[in-house]
Amino acid sequence: MVVDIKIRKKSDDLFHALADSTRRSIIRHTFEREHSVSDLARFYPMSFAAVQKHVAILERAELVTKRRSGREQLVRGNVLAVREALELLEQMEEVWRSRIDRMDQILAEDPKEGVMK
Amino acid sequence: MVVDIKIRKKSDDLFHALADSTRRSIIRHTFEREHSVSDLARFYPMSFAAVQKHVAILERAELVTKRRSGREQLVRGNVLAVREALELLEQMEEVWRSRIDRMDQILAEDPKEGVMK
DNA sequence: GATATCTACAACCATATGGTTGTAGATTAG
DNA sequence: CTAATCTACAACCATATGGTTGTAGATATC
């Protein structure tokens, strides 16, 4: 299905965006309050352009949004994308949990079955 | 601190490992039950060596463990790493939540203060 | 109007990533 | 013993990634 490809791509973007400590730091900062891009750039040991690229990756993953204010571009964290990532991980955990449930079920079955074999 | 670097690297590895749909699929499969590497390789449209590399990346992120059984290498998902990723995301969410709390606090203050200004 | 600031974006570079094929060592099956 | 299977790992390749510098357009400040 085409929709599946979209979900896959979105998850790829989401986790990829999270797989960098600078970007995780930007998320935290922009969760606290809005920051302009150059505001953020002053904070990290890299060029303005590099930070700009990190913000673009976060934006594509919808982890942050940008809003223009005069000549500044204000970046704000979007908690919904983090929730999305949490849900994806919880779905994985669910597969694991259901396996444990099945094992419990097998162990709870009448032991005679096993002994008689 | 040196410990921080370790945590950073670990988080990088963890989210990077999750940022690929083949690897997320392997996690799900090995959460259900153990699979040998060639078992997994038969399932995906790529070479054995490619799957082997994906498993290595998952192993480095501690998302799976391997156990030898004769000539086979059995791969099993490790739910603890998923929990770790969940915790990291929840910590981010916490920053956001505390900001909301602060805003609520400001809005709950005696309105006279604002009016009198 | 002139100058400084903030942003966008292109071009470039070194390294990482995700794939391939090929070779060789262990282990099992016939 | 021989053949088949499973794994490890090296070498290679195209593209992606994360950084750089430089240029140019908007906006604000003096």
Short mmCIF file of C-alpha atoms (C1' of nucleotides) in Angstrom, two decimals, chain B residues 22 26 29-30 33-44 46-59 64-69 71-76, chain D residues 5-9:
data_model
loop_
_atom_site.label_atom_id
_atom_site.label_comp_id
_atom_site.label_asym_id
_atom_site.label_seq_id
_atom_site.Cartn_x
_atom_site.Cartn_y
_atom_site.Cartn_z
CA THR B 22 14.14 -3.02 7.74
CA ILE B 26 13.75 -7.18 12.39
CA HIS B 29 10.23 -10.33 14.22
CA THR B 30 12.80 -11.07 16.89
CA ARG B 33 10.57 -15.35 18.53
CA GLU B 34 14.25 -16.07 17.85
CA HIS B 35 15.41 -16.12 14.23
CA SER B 36 18.74 -17.11 12.73
CA VAL B 37 20.42 -14.46 10.58
CA SER B 38 19.87 -16.44 7.35
CA ASP B 39 16.27 -16.98 8.46
CA LEU B 40 15.86 -13.20 8.52
CA ALA B 41 17.85 -12.75 5.30
CA ARG B 42 15.38 -14.97 3.41
CA PHE B 43 12.62 -12.56 4.42
CA TYR B 44 14.06 -9.31 3.03
CA MET B 46 18.50 -7.89 -0.01
CA SER B 47 21.65 -9.95 0.39
CA PHE B 48 22.57 -11.98 3.45
CA ALA B 49 25.49 -9.62 4.10
CA ALA B 50 23.19 -6.59 4.11
CA VAL B 51 20.89 -8.18 6.70
CA GLN B 52 23.95 -9.21 8.68
CA LYS B 53 24.99 -5.54 8.79
CA HIS B 54 21.55 -4.44 9.95
CA VAL B 55 21.68 -7.01 12.74
CA ALA B 56 25.14 -5.71 13.73
CA ILE B 57 23.76 -2.16 14.00
CA LEU B 58 20.86 -3.40 16.13
CA GLU B 59 23.32 -5.36 18.25
CA VAL B 64 18.92 -7.37 19.86
CA THR B 65 21.22 -10.02 21.28
CA LYS B 66 22.78 -12.98 19.50
CA ARG B 67 23.25 -16.49 20.80
CA ARG B 68 25.11 -19.22 18.99
CA SER B 69 23.43 -22.58 18.43
CA ARG B 71 26.32 -23.15 13.07
CA GLU B 72 23.40 -20.77 13.52
CA GLN B 73 23.40 -17.37 15.19
CA LEU B 74 20.04 -16.83 16.82
CA VAL B 75 18.83 -13.24 17.11
CA ARG B 76 16.45 -12.16 19.84
"C1'" DT D 5 24.60 -24.52 5.00
"C1'" DC D 6 25.49 -20.66 8.06
"C1'" DT D 7 28.37 -17.12 9.32
"C1'" DA D 8 32.20 -13.64 9.27
"C1'" DC D 9 34.50 -10.28 6.98
#
